[in-house]
CSV table of C-alpha atoms in Angstrom, one decimal:
chain,number,residue,atom,x,y,z
A,1,MET,CA,94.7,79.1,97.1
A,2,ILE,CA,97.1,82.1,95.5
A,3,THR,CA,95.1,85.2,94.4
A,4,VAL,CA,98.8,87.5,94.1
A,5,THR,CA,100.8,87.6,90.3
A,6,ALA,CA,103.4,86.8,90.0
A,7,GLN,CA,104.0,90.9,88.4
A,8,GLN,CA,102.1,92.0,92.1
A,9,LEU,CA,104.9,89.8,93.7
A,10,GLN,CA,108.2,91.4,91.5
A,11,ILE,CA,106.6,95.1,91.8
A,12,PHE,CA,106.3,94.6,95.4
A,13,ALA,CA,110.0,93.2,95.5
A,14,GLY,CA,111.1,96.2,93.0
A,15,ILE,CA,109.6,98.7,95.4
A,16,LEU,CA,111.3,96.9,98.4
A,17,VAL,CA,114.9,96.6,97.4
A,18,PRO,CA,115.3,100.7,97.0
A,19,ALA,CA,113.2,101.8,100.7
A,20,ILE,CA,116.3,98.8,102.2
A,21,LEU,CA,119.0,101.2,100.1
A,22,SER,CA,117.9,104.4,101.7
A,23,PRO,CA,120.2,105.0,104.5
A,24,GLY,CA,118.8,103.5,107.9
A,25,PRO,CA,119.8,102.7,111.1
A,26,ALA,CA,119.6,98.9,110.6
A,27,VAL,CA,121.8,99.7,107.3
A,28,ILE,CA,124.5,101.7,109.0
A,29,ALA,CA,124.5,99.2,112.2
A,30,ALA,CA,124.7,96.4,110.3
A,31,SER,CA,127.6,98.3,107.8
A,32,GLN,CA,129.7,99.2,110.9
A,33,SER,CA,129.4,96.6,112.6
A,34,ALA,CA,131.6,94.4,108.9
A,35,PHE,CA,133.6,97.7,109.1
A,36,ALA,CA,135.1,97.2,112.8
A,37,LEU,CA,134.3,93.3,113.5
A,38,GLY,CA,134.7,91.5,109.8
A,39,ARG,CA,131.6,89.4,107.6
A,40,ALA,CA,131.6,85.8,110.1
A,41,ARG,CA,130.8,88.1,113.1
A,42,THR,CA,128.5,90.4,111.3
A,43,LEU,CA,126.8,88.0,109.1
A,44,PRO,CA,124.5,86.6,112.4
A,45,TYR,CA,124.0,90.0,112.8
A,46,ALA,CA,122.7,90.7,109.8
A,47,TRP,CA,120.8,88.1,110.0
A,48,GLY,CA,119.0,89.1,112.8
A,49,LEU,CA,118.2,92.7,111.2
A,50,ALA,CA,116.6,91.3,108.3
A,51,PHE,CA,114.1,88.7,110.1
A,52,GLY,CA,113.5,91.3,112.4
A,53,ALA,CA,112.3,94.3,109.1
A,54,SER,CA,110.1,90.8,107.5
A,55,LEU,CA,108.5,90.2,110.5
A,56,TRP,CA,107.3,94.0,110.2
A,57,CYS,CA,105.8,92.4,106.8
A,58,ALA,CA,104.3,89.3,108.8
A,59,VAL,CA,102.8,91.7,111.1
A,60,SER,CA,101.2,93.8,108.2
A,61,LEU,CA,100.0,91.2,106.5
A,62,LEU,CA,98.1,90.2,109.8
A,63,GLY,CA,95.8,93.1,110.3
A,64,LEU,CA,98.2,96.6,111.0
A,65,THR,CA,97.1,97.7,107.2
A,66,ILE,CA,93.3,97.3,108.3
A,67,ILE,CA,94.0,99.2,111.7
A,68,PHE,CA,95.7,101.9,110.0
A,69,GLN,CA,92.7,101.9,107.5
A,70,THR,CA,89.9,102.0,110.4
A,71,LEU,CA,92.1,104.2,112.4
A,72,PRO,CA,93.4,107.0,110.9
A,73,TRP,CA,95.2,108.4,113.6
A,74,THR,CA,97.1,105.6,114.6
A,75,TYR,CA,99.2,105.8,111.4
A,76,THR,CA,100.5,109.2,111.5
A,77,ALA,CA,100.9,108.7,115.3
A,78,LEU,CA,103.2,105.4,114.1
A,79,THR,CA,105.5,108.1,112.3
A,80,VAL,CA,105.7,110.4,114.5
A,81,LEU,CA,106.7,107.6,117.0
A,82,GLY,CA,109.1,106.4,114.0
A,83,GLY,CA,110.7,110.2,113.0
A,84,LEU,CA,111.8,111.0,116.9
A,85,TYR,CA,113.3,107.2,116.9
A,86,LEU,CA,115.4,108.1,114.0
A,87,LEU,CA,116.1,111.3,115.5
A,88,TRP,CA,117.2,109.9,118.5
A,89,ILE,CA,119.6,107.4,116.7
A,90,ALA,CA,120.8,110.0,114.3
A,91,TRP,CA,121.6,112.1,118.1
A,92,LYS,CA,123.6,109.3,118.9
A,93,MET,CA,125.6,108.8,116.0
A,94,TRP,CA,126.8,112.2,115.9
A,95,ARG,CA,127.5,112.5,119.2
A,96,HIS,CA,129.3,109.5,119.2
A,97,ALA,CA,131.3,110.1,115.8
A,98,PRO,CA,134.7,110.8,117.5
A,99,ASP,CA,134.8,108.1,119.7
A,100,PRO,CA,137.0,105.1,118.3
A,101,LEU,CA,135.6,101.9,116.8
A,102,PRO,CA,135.2,98.9,119.6
A,103,ASP,CA,137.4,96.6,119.8
A,104,PRO,CA,136.6,92.9,118.3
A,105,ALA,CA,137.0,91.3,121.0
A,106,GLU,CA,134.9,93.0,123.5
A,107,GLY,CA,131.8,94.7,123.9
A,108,THR,CA,129.9,92.9,121.2
A,109,GLY,CA,127.2,91.3,123.0
A,110,GLY,CA,124.2,93.1,120.9
A,111,ILE,CA,125.7,92.2,117.7
A,112,SER,CA,123.9,88.4,117.6
A,113,PHE,CA,121.6,87.1,115.5
A,114,TRP,CA,118.8,88.4,118.4
A,115,GLY,CA,120.4,91.5,118.9
A,116,GLY,CA,119.7,92.7,114.8
A,117,VAL,CA,116.2,90.9,115.7
A,118,THR,CA,115.7,93.5,118.7
A,119,LEU,CA,117.1,96.4,116.5
A,120,ASN,CA,114.6,96.3,113.8
A,121,LEU,CA,112.2,95.9,115.7
A,122,SER,CA,112.3,98.7,117.5
A,123,ASN,CA,112.4,101.1,114.8
A,124,PRO,CA,108.7,101.4,113.4
A,125,LYS,CA,109.2,102.7,110.1
A,126,PRO,CA,109.3,99.1,108.8
A,127,ALA,CA,105.6,98.8,109.8
A,128,LEU,CA,104.5,102.3,107.9
A,129,PHE,CA,106.3,101.1,104.8
A,130,TYR,CA,105.3,97.3,104.6
A,131,SER,CA,101.9,98.5,105.4
A,132,SER,CA,101.5,101.5,103.1
A,133,VAL,CA,103.2,99.3,99.6
A,134,LEU,CA,101.1,95.9,101.3
A,135,LEU,CA,98.2,98.3,100.5
A,136,SER,CA,99.2,100.0,97.0
A,137,VAL,CA,100.4,96.9,95.8
A,138,PHE,CA,97.8,93.9,96.7
A,139,PRO,CA,93.9,93.7,97.4
A,140,LEU,CA,92.8,93.8,100.8
A,141,SER,CA,90.9,90.5,100.8
A,142,LEU,CA,94.4,87.6,100.8
A,143,THR,CA,94.0,84.3,101.5
A,144,VAL,CA,96.7,82.6,103.7
A,145,LEU,CA,99.1,81.3,100.7
A,146,ASP,CA,99.0,84.8,99.5
A,147,LYS,CA,99.8,86.2,102.9
A,148,VAL,CA,102.9,83.4,102.1
A,149,ALA,CA,104.1,84.4,98.9
A,150,ILE,CA,104.8,88.3,100.3
A,151,TYR,CA,106.6,87.3,103.0
A,152,THR,CA,108.3,85.0,101.8
A,153,THR,CA,109.5,87.8,99.0
A,154,ALA,CA,109.9,89.6,101.9
A,155,VAL,CA,112.3,88.1,104.1
A,156,SER,CA,114.3,86.8,100.8
A,157,VAL,CA,115.2,89.6,99.8
A,158,GLU,CA,116.0,91.3,103.1
A,159,MET,CA,118.0,88.1,103.6
A,160,ILE,CA,120.0,89.2,100.3
A,161,PHE,CA,120.5,92.4,101.2
A,162,TYR,CA,121.6,92.4,104.4
A,163,THR,CA,123.8,89.7,103.6
A,164,ALA,CA,125.5,91.7,101.1
A,165,VAL,CA,125.7,94.3,103.2
A,166,ALA,CA,127.7,92.0,105.8
A,167,CYS,CA,130.6,90.6,103.0
A,168,LEU,CA,131.0,93.5,100.8
A,169,MET,CA,131.6,95.5,103.7
A,170,ALA,CA,134.2,93.6,105.3
A,171,LEU,CA,135.8,93.7,102.0
A,172,PRO,CA,139.7,95.2,103.3
A,173,TRP,CA,138.9,98.8,100.6
A,174,PRO,CA,135.6,99.7,102.4
A,175,ARG,CA,137.0,99.0,105.8
A,176,ARG,CA,140.0,100.9,105.8
A,177,ARG,CA,138.0,103.7,104.1
A,178,TYR,CA,136.5,103.6,107.4
A,179,TYR,CA,138.9,104.0,109.6
A,180,ALA,CA,140.2,106.8,107.9
A,181,SER,CA,137.1,108.8,107.3
A,182,LYS,CA,134.9,107.3,110.7
A,183,PHE,CA,134.5,110.9,111.9
A,184,TRP,CA,132.9,112.6,108.8
A,185,ILE,CA,131.2,108.7,107.9
A,186,ASP,CA,129.7,109.1,111.0
A,187,ARG,CA,128.4,112.4,110.5
A,188,GLY,CA,127.1,112.1,107.6
A,189,ALA,CA,124.8,109.2,108.3
A,190,GLY,CA,123.6,110.8,111.6
A,191,LEU,CA,123.0,113.7,109.2
A,192,LEU,CA,120.7,111.9,106.6
A,193,ILE,CA,119.0,109.7,109.4
A,194,GLY,CA,118.2,112.9,110.8
A,195,LEU,CA,116.8,114.4,107.9
A,196,LEU,CA,114.5,111.3,107.3
A,197,GLY,CA,113.5,112.0,110.6
A,198,LEU,CA,112.6,114.8,110.5
A,199,THR,CA,110.9,114.4,106.8
A,200,LEU,CA,108.6,111.5,108.7
A,201,ILE,CA,107.5,114.0,111.2
A,202,LEU,CA,106.6,116.3,108.9
A,203,ARG,CA,105.1,114.8,106.6
A,204,HIS,CA,102.0,114.8,109.3
């Protein structure tokens, strides 16, 4: 039996959309892949990123939120680790901003469905987000069908978003702009991700 309401699911999706839109390593990775490799090569990678992010929702539904409630220090620890991870990503982007774009014909072993899954599973930020939102939007007591409905909403929103990123960023105009301004775009993105990481750490 489903006990969550359509309104709760809409609120959940409404919170999820702007959170995904915020600068993050997965969005940057999908965008840069689309710029360099085009839509067809990037779509499987984008879908992997979406599925990997949605798995954090599944993990949260299966009990991560309970762990956070029972042992509050685990939430703080995961937040700090997530912030450090984002700082590492930011440093890599800043340092490699002068590097040329990869050749589309080579060096794309990680640009695959499973490469996308791995990238988002290596980033604990979605776990923090999903756990927080689930606790604030839905009741603690959820049926199996409730969890299926919530997960289906999450994976649908993630898939739609990352598909849109792969398609839009592969269009000729944004690709030309990126080629012309790669250094400053990468430096700016690295700075934004670094600020997000610092924010995560300093909040605790």
